[in-house]
């Protein structure tokens, strides 16, 4: 009886927390069905009939092009970050070499420095390389991800037994073959977790696109949504509709990768 009561109580608490967490998203859906002037009358509780008009306003403003830009940036940044971070984590976990601890400490130190501090230097570097005004600065920023290298180092140390690597070397496998055929499958949960985080962070990035983008053709979703409206009126309803459409890929990714994401976060929490 006590177990049933505790299960019911836990289910009720989880349901309450879920409802509180989903309420802002539910409110965003409702607001996207109203005009901007109607939004300021109060928080709606029922949908209206202005949703398709808001969608048409968003689409007419070049949303599809912006969507494609964001997908290119986030997908490229995620793939590049995963490849470099897994290689760095594998090297720091498997290979013994001089200054290994110092290098790992340096990787951790990069995580302590806010990205806003280095934005000026990064901007000068991109202008020197004639990459400003393109999508590349928003992609290259994520390739040197200290968190990714740290995350994969910690994950590989708990998920990849060094004995497997040594046995593969004895059997004559090359280092690249060991990495891609033996080590990589052992990192799937950690890679999925990192991929979801990097995709989310790059998708929602606002400061870097704001600094580097100087053409509407290169707008990313946060910059594009901020620009909806004109000099005399800000179309908040269209902005909320754009936010709703921009949230869909993130929800789909989390739904598809939620099991691996949770598994990657909890890996190493229990031993034995």
Short mmCIF file of C-alpha atoms in Angstrom, two decimals:
data_model
loop_
_atom_site.label_atom_id
_atom_site.label_comp_id
_atom_site.label_asym_id
_atom_site.label_seq_id
_atom_site.Cartn_x
_atom_site.Cartn_y
_atom_site.Cartn_z
CA UNK A 1 0.00 0.00 0.00
CA UNK A 2 2.82 2.39 0.87
CA UNK A 3 4.56 1.62 -2.43
CA UNK A 4 1.36 2.40 -4.36
CA UNK A 5 0.92 5.69 -2.52
CA UNK A 6 4.54 6.67 -3.15
CA UNK A 7 4.18 5.81 -6.85
CA UNK A 8 0.99 7.85 -7.14
CA UNK A 9 2.62 10.79 -5.35
CA UNK A 10 5.71 10.61 -7.58
CA UNK A 11 3.52 10.44 -10.71
CA UNK A 12 1.50 13.45 -9.52
CA UNK A 13 4.65 15.48 -8.86
CA UNK A 14 6.09 14.58 -12.26
CA UNK A 15 2.80 15.47 -13.94
CA UNK A 16 2.73 18.84 -12.17
CA UNK A 17 6.33 19.62 -13.11
CA UNK A 18 5.64 18.60 -16.72
CA UNK A 19 2.59 20.86 -16.92
CA UNK A 20 4.55 23.81 -15.49
CA UNK A 21 7.37 23.17 -17.96
CA UNK A 22 5.04 22.88 -20.96
CA UNK A 23 2.86 25.88 -20.09
CA UNK A 24 5.16 28.48 -21.75
CA UNK A 25 5.23 26.42 -24.95
CA UNK A 26 1.44 26.05 -24.82
CA UNK A 27 1.10 29.82 -24.37
CA UNK A 28 3.40 30.41 -27.35
CA UNK A 29 1.17 28.19 -29.51
CA UNK A 30 -1.94 30.12 -28.45
CA UNK A 31 -0.33 33.55 -28.99
CA UNK A 32 0.72 32.56 -32.50
CA UNK A 33 -2.99 32.39 -33.41
CA UNK A 34 -3.68 36.04 -32.50
CA UNK A 35 -2.90 39.48 -33.90
CA UNK A 36 -0.21 41.57 -32.23
CA UNK A 37 -2.80 44.03 -30.89
CA UNK A 38 -4.82 41.21 -29.30
CA UNK A 39 -1.80 39.74 -27.51
CA UNK A 40 -1.52 42.77 -25.21
CA UNK A 41 -5.08 42.33 -23.96
CA UNK A 42 -4.00 39.39 -21.79
CA UNK A 43 -2.78 35.82 -21.89
CA UNK A 44 -5.20 33.83 -24.07
CA UNK A 45 -6.73 30.54 -23.00
CA UNK A 46 -8.28 29.56 -26.34
CA UNK A 47 -6.87 29.65 -29.90
CA UNK A 48 -7.95 32.23 -32.43
CA UNK A 49 -8.12 32.15 -36.24
CA UNK A 50 -5.09 34.31 -37.17
CA UNK A 51 -2.45 31.56 -37.25
CA UNK A 52 -2.30 31.08 -41.03
CA UNK A 53 -2.01 34.85 -41.54
CA UNK A 54 0.95 34.93 -39.15
CA UNK A 55 2.52 31.98 -40.97
CA UNK A 56 2.11 33.75 -44.32
CA UNK A 57 3.75 36.90 -42.92
CA UNK A 58 6.68 34.83 -41.66
CA UNK A 59 7.06 32.94 -44.93
CA UNK A 60 6.86 36.09 -47.07
CA UNK A 61 9.74 37.57 -45.08
CA UNK A 62 12.24 34.90 -46.19
CA UNK A 63 11.83 32.37 -43.40
CA UNK A 64 12.65 29.36 -45.59
CA UNK A 65 16.03 30.82 -46.60
CA UNK A 66 16.78 31.61 -42.96
CA UNK A 67 15.73 28.09 -41.95
CA UNK A 68 18.11 26.58 -44.52
CA UNK A 69 20.96 28.82 -43.30
CA UNK A 70 20.40 27.71 -39.72
CA UNK A 71 20.21 24.04 -40.69
CA UNK A 72 23.47 24.29 -42.65
CA UNK A 73 25.23 26.03 -39.76
CA UNK A 74 23.93 23.75 -37.01
CA UNK A 75 24.43 20.50 -38.95
CA UNK A 76 27.98 21.45 -40.05
CA UNK A 77 28.91 22.69 -36.58
CA UNK A 78 27.55 19.53 -34.95
CA UNK A 79 29.34 17.13 -37.33
CA UNK A 80 32.63 19.04 -37.11
CA UNK A 81 32.48 19.36 -33.33
CA UNK A 82 31.70 15.66 -32.88
CA UNK A 83 34.56 14.57 -35.14
CA UNK A 84 37.17 16.81 -33.51
CA UNK A 85 35.90 16.29 -29.95
CA UNK A 86 35.85 12.48 -30.25
CA UNK A 87 39.38 12.45 -31.68
CA UNK A 88 40.62 14.80 -28.94
CA UNK A 89 38.86 12.79 -26.22
CA UNK A 90 40.20 9.52 -27.62
CA UNK A 91 43.75 10.87 -27.72
CA UNK A 92 43.55 12.23 -24.16
CA UNK A 93 42.09 8.95 -22.89
CA UNK A 94 44.13 6.32 -24.75
CA UNK A 95 47.53 7.71 -25.69
CA UNK A 96 50.20 8.33 -23.05
CA UNK A 97 52.28 11.39 -23.98
CA UNK A 98 54.18 14.20 -22.33
CA UNK A 99 52.21 17.23 -21.06
CA UNK A 100 48.99 15.25 -21.26
CA UNK A 101 47.68 16.59 -17.94
CA UNK A 102 48.70 20.12 -18.87
CA UNK A 103 46.81 19.87 -22.15
CA UNK A 104 43.72 18.54 -20.40
CA UNK A 105 43.96 21.37 -17.85
CA UNK A 106 44.17 23.86 -20.72
CA UNK A 107 41.01 22.37 -22.26
CA UNK A 108 39.21 22.81 -18.94
CA UNK A 109 40.47 26.39 -18.65
CA UNK A 110 38.90 27.28 -21.99
CA UNK A 111 35.54 26.32 -20.51
CA UNK A 112 35.97 28.92 -17.76
CA UNK A 113 36.39 31.84 -20.17
CA UNK A 114 33.12 33.39 -21.39
CA UNK A 115 32.80 33.30 -25.17
CA UNK A 116 31.88 37.01 -25.21
CA UNK A 117 35.44 37.90 -24.16
CA UNK A 118 36.98 36.41 -27.30
CA UNK A 119 34.40 37.69 -29.79
CA UNK A 120 36.49 40.73 -30.77
CA UNK A 121 39.61 38.68 -31.41
CA UNK A 122 37.59 36.10 -33.31
CA UNK A 123 36.03 38.82 -35.45
CA UNK A 124 39.48 40.24 -36.31
CA UNK A 125 40.71 36.74 -37.16
CA UNK A 126 37.78 36.07 -39.47
CA UNK A 127 38.20 39.43 -41.22
CA UNK A 128 41.91 38.75 -41.70
CA UNK A 129 41.04 35.40 -43.30
CA UNK A 130 38.38 37.13 -45.46
CA UNK A 131 35.64 34.92 -44.03
CA UNK A 132 33.47 37.70 -42.60
CA UNK A 133 30.16 38.02 -44.37
CA UNK A 134 29.83 34.26 -44.83
CA UNK A 135 28.36 31.40 -42.81
CA UNK A 136 31.80 29.96 -41.97
CA UNK A 137 32.49 32.07 -38.83
CA UNK A 138 29.32 30.66 -37.26
CA UNK A 139 30.46 27.10 -38.10
CA UNK A 140 34.16 27.28 -37.26
CA UNK A 141 33.40 28.66 -33.80
CA UNK A 142 32.07 25.26 -32.70
CA UNK A 143 34.94 23.17 -34.03
CA UNK A 144 37.23 24.14 -31.15
CA UNK A 145 34.77 23.28 -28.39
CA UNK A 146 36.45 22.80 -25.02
CA UNK A 147 33.29 21.29 -23.54
CA UNK A 148 33.13 18.73 -26.36
CA UNK A 149 36.72 17.58 -25.80
CA UNK A 150 36.20 17.45 -22.02
CA UNK A 151 32.88 15.59 -22.35
CA UNK A 152 34.24 12.95 -24.72
CA UNK A 153 37.39 12.47 -22.64
CA UNK A 154 35.35 11.74 -19.54
CA UNK A 155 32.91 9.53 -21.43
CA UNK A 156 35.57 7.47 -23.22
CA UNK A 157 37.43 6.80 -19.97
CA UNK A 158 34.33 5.06 -18.62
CA UNK A 159 32.93 3.53 -21.81
CA UNK A 160 35.99 2.25 -23.68
CA UNK A 161 38.13 -0.43 -21.96
CA UNK A 162 41.78 0.15 -22.88
CA UNK A 163 42.22 -3.63 -23.17
CA UNK A 164 40.08 -3.65 -26.33
CA UNK A 165 42.37 -1.10 -27.96
CA UNK A 166 45.49 -3.03 -26.97
CA UNK A 167 44.04 -6.29 -28.32
CA UNK A 168 43.21 -4.60 -31.61
CA UNK A 169 46.77 -3.31 -31.91
CA UNK A 170 48.13 -6.80 -31.26
CA UNK A 171 45.88 -8.12 -34.06
CA UNK A 172 47.42 -5.58 -36.43
CA UNK A 173 44.69 -2.95 -36.66
CA UNK A 174 45.76 0.55 -37.61
CA UNK A 175 44.97 3.48 -35.34
CA UNK A 176 42.29 4.98 -37.62
CA UNK A 177 40.65 1.57 -38.00
CA UNK A 178 40.65 1.11 -34.22
CA UNK A 179 39.14 4.56 -33.74
CA UNK A 180 36.33 4.30 -36.31
CA UNK A 181 35.52 0.56 -36.08
CA UNK A 182 36.11 -0.23 -32.40
CA UNK A 183 36.15 2.96 -30.34
CA UNK A 184 33.49 4.94 -32.21
CA UNK A 185 30.63 2.42 -31.62
CA UNK A 186 31.40 2.53 -27.90
CA UNK A 187 30.85 6.31 -27.88
CA UNK A 188 27.36 6.37 -29.42
CA UNK A 189 25.55 7.53 -26.27
CA UNK A 190 28.11 10.22 -25.51
CA UNK A 191 28.16 11.37 -29.14
CA UNK A 192 24.34 11.60 -29.23
CA UNK A 193 24.30 13.69 -26.06
CA UNK A 194 27.01 16.01 -27.38
CA UNK A 195 25.31 16.27 -30.79
CA UNK A 196 22.00 17.33 -29.24
CA UNK A 197 23.69 19.93 -27.03
CA UNK A 198 25.83 21.43 -29.81
CA UNK A 199 22.90 21.50 -32.24
CA UNK A 200 20.75 23.23 -29.61
CA UNK A 201 23.44 25.78 -28.71
CA UNK A 202 24.33 26.58 -32.32
CA UNK A 203 20.66 26.75 -33.32
CA UNK A 204 19.89 29.31 -30.59
CA UNK A 205 23.14 31.28 -30.98
CA UNK A 206 22.43 35.01 -31.29
CA UNK A 207 25.56 37.05 -30.51
CA UNK A 208 27.90 35.63 -33.16
CA UNK A 209 25.39 35.87 -36.05
CA UNK A 210 24.50 39.37 -34.90
CA UNK A 211 28.17 40.41 -35.13
CA UNK A 212 29.07 38.68 -38.41
CA UNK A 213 25.88 38.78 -40.47
CA UNK A 214 25.53 41.94 -42.53
CA UNK A 215 23.09 40.72 -45.17
CA UNK A 216 19.49 39.46 -44.93
CA UNK A 217 20.53 36.50 -47.11
CA UNK A 218 22.73 35.22 -44.27
CA UNK A 219 20.25 35.77 -41.44
CA UNK A 220 19.91 33.01 -38.89
CA UNK A 221 16.65 32.38 -37.08
CA UNK A 222 17.27 34.46 -33.90
CA UNK A 223 18.43 37.48 -35.94
CA UNK A 224 15.63 37.00 -38.47
CA UNK A 225 12.91 36.80 -35.80
CA UNK A 226 14.23 39.97 -34.18
CA UNK A 227 13.96 41.76 -37.54
CA UNK A 228 10.30 40.92 -38.17
CA UNK A 229 8.21 44.07 -38.42
CA UNK A 230 9.12 47.51 -39.72
CA UNK A 231 10.38 50.86 -38.50
CA UNK A 232 7.00 51.81 -37.03
CA UNK A 233 5.62 48.53 -35.71
CA UNK A 234 7.05 45.36 -34.24
CA UNK A 235 4.98 42.34 -35.24
CA UNK A 236 5.12 40.34 -32.02
CA UNK A 237 2.57 37.81 -33.26
CA UNK A 238 4.74 37.01 -36.29
CA UNK A 239 7.81 36.80 -34.05
CA UNK A 240 6.07 34.29 -31.76
CA UNK A 241 4.96 32.28 -34.81
CA UNK A 242 8.57 32.25 -36.08
CA UNK A 243 9.74 31.06 -32.66
CA UNK A 244 7.14 28.28 -32.75
CA UNK A 245 8.29 27.10 -36.18
CA UNK A 246 11.95 27.34 -35.11
CA UNK A 247 11.30 25.17 -32.05
CA UNK A 248 9.92 22.21 -34.03
CA UNK A 249 13.33 20.75 -35.14
CA UNK A 250 14.65 20.90 -31.57
CA UNK A 251 11.60 19.05 -30.24
CA UNK A 252 11.87 16.39 -32.95
CA UNK A 253 15.59 15.90 -32.27
CA UNK A 254 15.04 15.49 -28.56
CA UNK A 255 12.17 13.04 -29.11
CA UNK A 256 14.28 10.92 -31.47
CA UNK A 257 17.42 11.02 -29.33
CA UNK A 258 16.01 11.28 -25.80
CA UNK A 259 16.95 7.72 -24.78
CA UNK A 260 20.54 8.05 -25.95
CA UNK A 261 20.70 11.56 -24.47
CA UNK A 262 19.67 10.37 -21.01
CA UNK A 263 21.91 7.32 -21.30
CA UNK A 264 24.86 9.53 -22.18
CA UNK A 265 24.19 11.87 -19.26
CA UNK A 266 23.94 9.03 -16.75
CA UNK A 267 26.87 7.00 -18.10
CA UNK A 268 29.36 6.38 -15.36
CA UNK A 269 26.92 7.36 -12.60
CA UNK A 270 26.68 3.72 -11.51
CA UNK A 271 29.60 1.33 -11.55
CA UNK A 272 29.77 -2.40 -11.03
#
